[in-house]
Structures are given as structure tokens and as C-alpha cells.
């Protein structure tokens, strides 16, 4: 996967905007800027910056401006610990939006954020392991757990007529979580797993694993991995070897880098699942108009909605708390995300800020839907079915 010069430059911890003044508030933005999901990142950086820019253009945050401070996990556990450590201990941020990958989110939380009492809210981390972490009410996410996506994917695969499939999933928090849940749900619903292979990351060749999977048969190969690492290689080597031609992937494979590398024609019969927004959500349309007005295009890219919403909620939590007191962030976040309260949506920072300053409750409904956190900081949600459409992906169905 290519990494542009701008991405490499962004790999270091950077502060966007002007130099922070005494009354400005730094907000931690933890992202996997380099690594296996690098191609996802530019539109997500834009989404986070859009939320921050809106707050600054519509009255500011607390008594000054919001300053976005980005940290790059490099897509690795140690990188996540290092980047989170800088945000928490050097930049002294009161709350963190991120990270994106499940593994980096968990690593940052367990080693840095939880011990320091800092709330994290991830827009995309889906591992079921996050639910059960002893986090002192400091970990939140606005996408459903893979326990949920795996069950919906099983239904999706069967409804597409695939009664026998082979499965391979990457050996990390993300792959194991959704892979095992999918297999159990698919078999319980009457599907047959011809072969299931757990594979390791960062290998040059997966031909041995593919030979095992192919010999067992199946109408499709379910690949649960990142397109920028093992997932893309598995699809490409499978096609090159004439082993499978029909692929089913999850959100990690719904990456335009896969289309660029494999070609749309070779993926014409494949489909992919991914957390999405509810159908006919007017707040999604509002965000997409604002996003494209600011950046020209890209509002339809994967996880733009969730990244914007998570950043906006992070800012609202600080404003609700009325300070940068880390201990006040969890209660403030729960308050602004849930009923009761006056509804606010994407782009409505001035409205939300005034209501909060007047001592009134708000309830943020985002581009990705509503976010009513349960006791574990989890939410329910929606799963979309995506197919390749030219150089991008098109959603064809929303399932629950």
C-alpha cells in the first residue's frame, strides 16, 4: 500500500492550527496514520479537523480554541503506547479520540489512558475484547462490537446463497474477534465451514494457507483481515493461483487500496460488510454536504461519519464538563451523547455550545446514528453490505 509524503510527514506527533494560547484546549486525536490501514486515514484526518474547525469558527471551546493534536500509532501496539504517552504526559490532553484499529486502541488504553484516568472514544475499534476490559468507565466506542457484526455477516452470507464457505482470519484482536463470532453464528444458522485457517500478519506468502482452504472447497472465501496487510495479499495470491474467485470481507478489507491492487473486475462477485449509518439518516446528508464543501470530496469514504462524530462528541464532552478535568469527561460524554436533551447534529456547534453554557442538556445525533452507551461504553448499530462500484464501494443494503 502506498504511503504519500504527506502521510509520512504526519507520522510524527503534530499540532494542527496556530500555536496554542493559554486559554486554548488541546484535544488528543490518536490515529493509525502509517501502517496497515494508512490508505484509510487522509479522509478521516479531514473528518476530525472538520469538527475542530467548526467548533473554532462557531464560538470556540471553553474560553479559547480547540487545538487538535495528532498522534500516530504506526499501526502497532508499541507505537500506540508511545503516541498515547505523548498525548497524555507531554501534551496533557484531557480526552482522546481514537485509536482506530482494535489492537492499537487496546494497547493505548491499557498502558497509558486507563492508568492516567483519560477517556478514550474510538470511532472504529470493534474487538469484543474491549467490552470486558477493566477500564473504570474510560473506554468508549461508537461502532458495534464484532460480536454483532459477525452475527450480521453470517446472515448476509447465507442470504447471498453461500451455504458452504472457507474462512481465514488474521491472528490479532480484530481478526480473532469477528472471525470466531462469524463462524459460530454461520454454523448455528445452518451454514457449513469447509475450512477455517487463522493466519499471521506481515508474511510475504499465504499460498500454503490458501492451498489448505482451496482443497476443502466452498463457494466463497471469507477474509477477515486488513487490505493493507495480509487481507490484500490473500485475495491477490488466491486469484493468481486460481484458487478462489469469490470473496467476502469485513470492514478491514473494504479499502480502495484493494480495488487499486486487484482491479474492480476481479472483485465483481465479492461483497463486504462494514459498520454504517442507518438508512435515510438526515444527519448523514448534512455532514456529507459540510464535508464536501470543505474538502471537495471524500465524504463517502469508510468511517468518515464515525470519525467526525467521535471528534464532535469529544469536543462536546469538554464543553459540557466546563474544564479540562480528566475526571469529569466520562460523565460529560455520556450526558451529551444520550437523552434527555435538546437534539443537536453535525455542524451545530454554536447551538450546542449555547445550550450547554445556559445549563441545558443536549443529545447529539450524528451522521452515524444515535449513540446511547451501555454500561461498558458500547453501542448497538447498523451493518452495511458493500460491493465494488468502479474505483470505490457502493452500499447496497443496511442490516441489523
Coordinates of C-alpha atoms in Angstrom, one line a residue:
X1 CA 0.0 0.0 0.0
X2 CA 1.4 3.4 -1.0
X3 CA 2.2 6.0 1.7
X4 CA 2.3 9.5 0.4
X5 CA 4.8 12.1 1.5
X6 CA 2.1 13.9 3.4
X7 CA 1.3 10.7 5.4
X8 CA 4.9 10.2 6.3
X9 CA 5.1 13.8 7.4
X10 CA 2.1 13.3 9.5
X11 CA 3.5 10.3 11.2
X12 CA 5.1 12.4 13.9
X13 CA 3.0 13.9 16.6
X14 CA 1.8 17.3 15.2
X15 CA -0.4 20.1 16.4
X16 CA -2.7 21.5 13.7
X17 CA -3.6 25.1 13.6
X18 CA -1.9 28.0 15.3
X19 CA 0.3 27.9 18.3
X20 CA -1.8 27.2 21.4
X21 CA -2.5 30.1 23.7
X22 CA -3.1 29.9 27.4
X23 CA -6.9 29.5 27.1
X24 CA -6.8 27.1 24.2
X25 CA -7.6 23.4 24.8
X26 CA -5.6 20.6 23.3
X27 CA -7.6 17.6 22.1
X28 CA -5.9 14.3 21.5
X29 CA -6.5 12.6 18.2
X30 CA -4.9 9.1 18.1
X31 CA -4.8 7.6 14.6
X32 CA -3.1 4.7 12.7
X33 CA -1.6 7.2 10.3
X34 CA 1.0 4.8 9.0
X35 CA 0.8 1.0 8.9
X36 CA -1.8 -1.4 7.5
X37 CA -4.7 1.0 7.3
X38 CA -2.8 4.0 6.1
X39 CA -4.9 4.4 3.0
X40 CA -8.0 4.9 5.1
X41 CA -6.5 7.8 7.0
X42 CA -6.5 11.0 4.9
X43 CA -10.3 11.4 4.8
X44 CA -10.5 10.5 8.5
X45 CA -8.0 13.2 9.4
X46 CA -10.2 15.6 7.4
X47 CA -13.2 14.5 9.3
X48 CA -11.6 15.1 12.7
X49 CA -10.2 18.5 11.5
X50 CA -13.7 19.5 10.2
X51 CA -15.2 19.0 13.7
X52 CA -12.4 21.0 15.3
X53 CA -12.7 23.8 12.7
X54 CA -16.4 24.1 13.2
X55 CA -16.0 24.5 16.9
X56 CA -13.4 27.2 16.5
X57 CA -15.5 29.0 13.8
X58 CA -18.6 28.9 16.0
X59 CA -17.5 30.3 19.3
X60 CA -14.6 28.2 20.3
X61 CA -14.1 25.6 23.1
X62 CA -14.4 26.7 26.7
X63 CA -12.6 30.1 26.8
X64 CA -10.4 29.7 23.7
X65 CA -9.9 27.5 20.7
X66 CA -9.7 23.7 20.2
X67 CA -6.2 22.6 19.1
X68 CA -6.1 19.1 17.5
X69 CA -3.0 17.2 18.5
X70 CA -2.5 14.1 16.3
X71 CA -0.6 11.1 17.4
X72 CA 0.4 8.2 15.0
X73 CA 0.3 4.7 16.4
X74 CA 2.1 3.4 13.3
X75 CA -0.4 0.6 13.3
X76 CA 1.4 -1.2 16.1
X77 CA 0.9 -1.8 19.8
X78 CA 4.2 -0.2 20.8
X79 CA 3.6 2.7 18.5
X80 CA 0.2 3.2 20.1
X81 CA 1.7 3.2 23.6
X82 CA 4.3 5.7 22.6
X83 CA 1.9 8.1 20.8
X84 CA -0.7 7.9 23.6
X85 CA 2.1 8.6 26.1
X86 CA 3.0 11.8 24.3
X87 CA -0.6 12.9 24.2
X88 CA -1.3 12.2 27.9
X89 CA 2.0 13.0 29.5
X90 CA 3.5 15.7 27.3
X91 CA 0.6 17.4 25.6
X92 CA -1.6 16.9 28.7
X93 CA -4.8 16.3 26.7
X94 CA -8.0 15.8 28.8
X95 CA -9.5 13.2 26.5
X96 CA -8.5 11.2 23.4
X97 CA -10.4 10.5 20.2
X98 CA -9.1 7.2 18.9
X99 CA -7.5 5.0 18.1
X100 CA -8.9 3.2 15.0
X101 CA -7.6 -0.3 15.0
X102 CA -8.7 -2.6 17.8
X103 CA -5.1 -3.6 18.7
X104 CA -3.8 -0.1 18.9
X105 CA -6.9 1.1 20.8
X106 CA -6.5 -1.6 23.4
X107 CA -2.7 -1.1 23.8
X108 CA -3.0 2.6 24.3
X109 CA -5.8 2.2 26.8
X110 CA -4.2 -0.5 28.9
X111 CA -0.7 1.0 29.0
X112 CA -1.5 4.7 29.1
X113 CA -5.0 6.1 29.1
X114 CA -6.6 3.9 31.8
X115 CA -3.7 4.3 34.3
X116 CA -3.8 8.1 33.7
X117 CA -7.6 8.3 34.0
X118 CA -8.1 9.6 30.5
X119 CA -11.2 8.8 28.5
X120 CA -10.8 7.3 25.0
X121 CA -13.5 7.2 22.4
X122 CA -12.8 5.1 19.3
X123 CA -14.8 5.6 16.1
X124 CA -13.8 2.2 14.6
X125 CA -12.4 -0.3 17.1
X126 CA -14.6 -3.3 17.0
X127 CA -12.9 -6.1 19.0
X128 CA -15.2 -7.9 21.5
X129 CA -12.2 -7.8 24.0
X130 CA -12.8 -4.1 24.5
X131 CA -16.2 -4.7 26.2
X132 CA -14.6 -6.7 29.1
X133 CA -11.6 -4.5 29.8
X134 CA -11.5 -3.2 33.4
X135 CA -11.5 0.4 32.3
X136 CA -13.1 2.4 35.2
X137 CA -15.6 3.8 32.6
X138 CA -12.9 5.3 30.5
X139 CA -13.3 3.3 27.2
X140 CA -16.0 4.1 24.7
X141 CA -16.6 3.3 21.0
X142 CA -19.4 4.3 18.6
X143 CA -19.4 1.2 16.4
X144 CA -20.9 -2.1 17.3
X145 CA -18.7 -4.9 18.6
X146 CA -17.6 -7.6 16.2
X147 CA -19.8 -10.0 18.2
X148 CA -22.6 -8.1 16.5
X149 CA -21.0 -7.7 13.1
X150 CA -20.1 -11.4 13.0
X151 CA -23.7 -12.4 13.5
X152 CA -25.0 -10.0 10.9
X153 CA -22.3 -11.1 8.4
X154 CA -23.4 -14.7 8.9
X155 CA -26.9 -13.8 7.9
X156 CA -25.6 -11.7 5.0
X157 CA -23.5 -14.6 3.6
X158 CA -26.4 -17.1 3.8
X159 CA -28.8 -14.7 2.2
X160 CA -26.4 -14.3 -0.7
X161 CA -26.7 -18.1 -1.3
X162 CA -23.4 -19.1 0.2
X163 CA -24.2 -22.3 2.1
X164 CA -20.6 -23.5 2.3
X165 CA -17.6 -21.2 2.7
X166 CA -14.0 -21.3 3.7
X167 CA -12.7 -18.8 6.2
X168 CA -9.4 -17.2 7.1
X169 CA -8.9 -14.5 9.7
X170 CA -5.8 -12.7 10.9
X171 CA -4.4 -13.6 14.3
X172 CA -5.0 -10.3 16.1
X173 CA -7.7 -8.7 18.3
X174 CA -9.7 -7.7 15.2
X175 CA -9.5 -10.9 13.2
X176 CA -10.0 -13.3 16.0
X177 CA -12.9 -11.4 17.4
X178 CA -15.0 -11.2 14.3
X179 CA -13.7 -14.5 12.8
X180 CA -14.8 -16.7 15.7
X181 CA -18.1 -14.9 16.1
X182 CA -18.9 -15.3 12.4
X183 CA -18.0 -19.0 12.3
X184 CA -20.2 -19.8 15.3
X185 CA -23.2 -17.7 14.0
X186 CA -22.9 -19.1 10.5
X187 CA -22.8 -22.7 11.6
X188 CA -25.7 -22.1 14.0
X189 CA -27.8 -20.7 11.2
X190 CA -27.2 -23.8 9.0
X191 CA -24.1 -22.8 7.1
X192 CA -21.1 -25.2 6.6
X193 CA -17.5 -24.1 7.2
X194 CA -15.4 -26.2 4.8
X195 CA -12.1 -25.0 6.4
X196 CA -11.1 -22.3 8.8
X197 CA -7.5 -21.0 9.0
X198 CA -6.1 -18.4 11.4
X199 CA -3.1 -16.7 9.7
X200 CA -0.3 -14.4 10.9
X201 CA 0.3 -10.8 9.8
X202 CA 3.2 -9.5 7.7
X203 CA 4.0 -12.6 5.7
X204 CA 5.1 -12.4 2.1
X205 CA 3.2 -15.6 1.1
X206 CA -0.1 -17.2 2.1
X207 CA 0.0 -19.8 -0.6
X208 CA 0.2 -22.7 2.0
X209 CA -2.8 -21.5 3.9
X210 CA -4.7 -20.9 0.6
X211 CA -3.9 -24.4 -0.6
X212 CA -5.5 -25.8 2.5
X213 CA -8.6 -23.6 2.2
X214 CA -9.0 -24.3 -1.5
X215 CA -8.7 -28.1 -1.2
X216 CA -11.7 -28.0 1.3
X217 CA -13.9 -26.2 -1.2
X218 CA -16.6 -23.7 -0.7
X219 CA -18.5 -21.2 -2.8
X220 CA -16.5 -18.2 -1.4
X221 CA -13.5 -17.4 0.8
X222 CA -14.3 -15.2 3.8
X223 CA -11.3 -13.0 4.5
X224 CA -11.2 -11.1 7.8
X225 CA -8.0 -9.0 7.7
X226 CA -6.7 -5.6 6.6
X227 CA -6.3 -4.9 2.9
X228 CA -3.0 -3.2 3.6
X229 CA -1.5 -6.3 5.1
X230 CA -2.5 -10.0 4.9
X231 CA -6.0 -9.4 3.5
X232 CA -4.9 -7.9 0.3
X233 CA -2.1 -10.4 -0.2
X234 CA -4.5 -13.3 0.4
X235 CA -7.0 -12.1 -2.2
X236 CA -4.3 -11.4 -4.8
X237 CA -2.5 -14.7 -4.3
X238 CA -5.7 -16.6 -4.4
X239 CA -6.7 -15.0 -7.7
X240 CA -3.2 -15.6 -9.1
X241 CA -3.3 -19.2 -8.1
X242 CA -6.8 -19.8 -9.5
X243 CA -7.9 -20.9 -6.0
X244 CA -10.9 -18.7 -5.2
X245 CA -12.7 -16.0 -7.3
X246 CA -15.4 -15.0 -4.9
X247 CA -14.5 -13.2 -1.8
X248 CA -16.4 -11.9 1.3
X249 CA -14.7 -9.4 3.5
X250 CA -15.3 -7.2 6.5
X251 CA -14.5 -3.5 7.0
X252 CA -10.8 -4.1 7.1
X253 CA -10.9 -5.3 3.5
X254 CA -13.3 -2.5 2.4
X255 CA -10.3 -0.4 1.4
X256 CA -9.9 1.3 -2.0
X257 CA -6.3 0.1 -2.0
X258 CA -7.7 -3.4 -2.6
X259 CA -9.5 -2.2 -5.7
X260 CA -6.4 -0.4 -6.9
X261 CA -4.3 -3.5 -6.5
X262 CA -6.7 -6.2 -7.6
X263 CA -9.0 -4.4 -10.1
X264 CA -12.7 -3.9 -10.0
X265 CA -13.4 -6.7 -12.5
X266 CA -11.8 -9.4 -10.3
X267 CA -13.9 -8.3 -7.4
X268 CA -17.2 -8.1 -9.3
X269 CA -18.8 -11.0 -7.4
X270 CA -17.4 -10.1 -4.0
X271 CA -19.1 -8.2 -1.2
X272 CA -18.0 -6.6 2.1
X273 CA -19.6 -5.8 5.5
X274 CA -18.9 -2.7 7.5
X275 CA -20.5 -0.6 10.3
X276 CA -22.6 2.1 8.7
X277 CA -25.3 4.7 9.3
X278 CA -29.0 3.9 9.5
X279 CA -30.8 4.3 6.2
X280 CA -32.3 7.7 5.4
X281 CA -30.4 9.4 8.2
X282 CA -30.7 13.2 7.5
X283 CA -27.7 13.9 9.7
X284 CA -25.5 11.9 7.4
X285 CA -26.6 14.0 4.5
X286 CA -25.9 17.2 6.5
X287 CA -22.4 16.0 7.3
X288 CA -21.6 14.9 3.8
X289 CA -22.6 18.4 2.4
X290 CA -20.4 20.1 5.0
X291 CA -17.5 17.8 4.4
X292 CA -17.5 18.0 0.6
X293 CA -17.9 21.8 0.9
X294 CA -14.8 21.9 2.9
X295 CA -12.7 19.3 1.1
X296 CA -14.2 18.9 -2.3
X297 CA -14.9 15.1 -2.0
X298 CA -14.4 12.1 0.3
X299 CA -17.5 12.2 2.5
X300 CA -18.5 8.8 1.3
X301 CA -15.2 7.1 2.4
X302 CA -15.2 4.4 5.1
X303 CA -15.6 5.7 8.7
X304 CA -15.8 9.4 7.9
X305 CA -19.1 9.6 9.6
X306 CA -17.9 7.8 12.8
X307 CA -14.6 9.7 13.0
X308 CA -16.4 13.1 12.7
X309 CA -19.0 12.1 15.3
X310 CA -16.4 10.8 17.7
X311 CA -14.4 14.0 17.4
X312 CA -17.5 16.2 17.8
X313 CA -18.6 14.2 20.9
X314 CA -15.1 14.6 22.3
X315 CA -15.4 18.4 22.0
X316 CA -18.9 18.4 23.4
X317 CA -17.7 16.4 26.4
X318 CA -15.1 19.0 27.2
X319 CA -17.6 21.9 26.8
X320 CA -20.1 20.0 29.0
X321 CA -17.5 19.4 31.7
X322 CA -16.7 23.1 31.6
X323 CA -13.0 22.4 32.1
X324 CA -10.2 20.1 31.2
X325 CA -10.6 18.0 34.3
X326 CA -10.0 14.4 33.1
X327 CA -12.2 13.0 35.9
X328 CA -15.2 14.8 34.6
X329 CA -15.0 13.6 31.0
X330 CA -16.8 10.2 31.2
X331 CA -20.0 11.6 32.8
X332 CA -19.9 14.6 30.4
X333 CA -19.5 12.3 27.4
X334 CA -22.4 10.1 28.4
X335 CA -24.6 13.2 29.0
X336 CA -24.1 14.8 25.6
X337 CA -24.5 11.5 23.7
X338 CA -27.8 10.4 25.2
X339 CA -31.3 11.5 26.0
X340 CA -32.7 13.6 27.6
X341 CA -31.7 16.8 26.0
X342 CA -32.3 19.0 23.0
X343 CA -31.2 17.4 19.8
X344 CA -28.1 18.7 18.1
X345 CA -26.5 17.4 15.0
X346 CA -23.4 17.7 12.8
X347 CA -22.2 21.2 12.3
X348 CA -24.4 22.7 15.1
X349 CA -21.6 23.6 17.5
X350 CA -22.9 27.1 18.2
X351 CA -26.3 25.8 19.1
X352 CA -24.8 23.1 21.3
X353 CA -22.3 25.4 23.0
X354 CA -25.0 28.0 23.9
X355 CA -27.3 25.3 25.3
X356 CA -24.5 23.9 27.5
X357 CA -23.4 27.3 28.6
X358 CA -27.1 28.0 29.6
X359 CA -27.0 24.9 31.7
X360 CA -29.3 22.8 29.5
X361 CA -28.9 19.2 28.4
X362 CA -28.2 18.2 24.8
X363 CA -28.5 14.9 22.9
X364 CA -26.1 14.6 19.9
X365 CA -27.5 12.5 17.0
X366 CA -24.7 12.1 14.5
X367 CA -24.0 11.2 10.9
X368 CA -23.5 7.6 12.0
X369 CA -26.7 7.5 14.1
X370 CA -27.5 7.8 17.8
X371 CA -25.0 6.8 20.5
X372 CA -26.6 5.5 23.6
X373 CA -23.7 4.0 25.6
X374 CA -24.4 0.9 27.7
X375 CA -22.6 0.2 31.0
X376 CA -19.5 -0.9 29.0
X377 CA -19.3 2.1 26.7
X378 CA -20.6 0.1 23.8
X379 CA -23.4 0.9 21.3
X380 CA -25.7 -1.1 19.1
X381 CA -25.6 -0.2 15.4
X382 CA -26.0 -1.0 11.8
X383 CA -24.0 -3.1 9.3
X384 CA -23.9 -2.2 5.6
X385 CA -23.4 -4.5 2.7
X386 CA -20.9 -3.1 0.1
X387 CA -20.0 -4.1 -3.4
X388 CA -17.3 -2.7 -5.7
X389 CA -18.5 0.1 -8.0
X390 CA -15.8 1.3 -10.3
X391 CA -13.0 2.6 -8.2
X392 CA -14.9 2.7 -4.9
X393 CA -17.5 0.8 -2.9
X394 CA -21.3 1.2 -3.0
X395 CA -23.6 0.3 -0.2
X396 CA -26.5 -1.9 -1.3
X397 CA -28.2 -2.9 2.0
X398 CA -28.3 -2.0 5.6
X399 CA -28.9 -4.8 8.1
X400 CA -29.4 -5.1 11.9

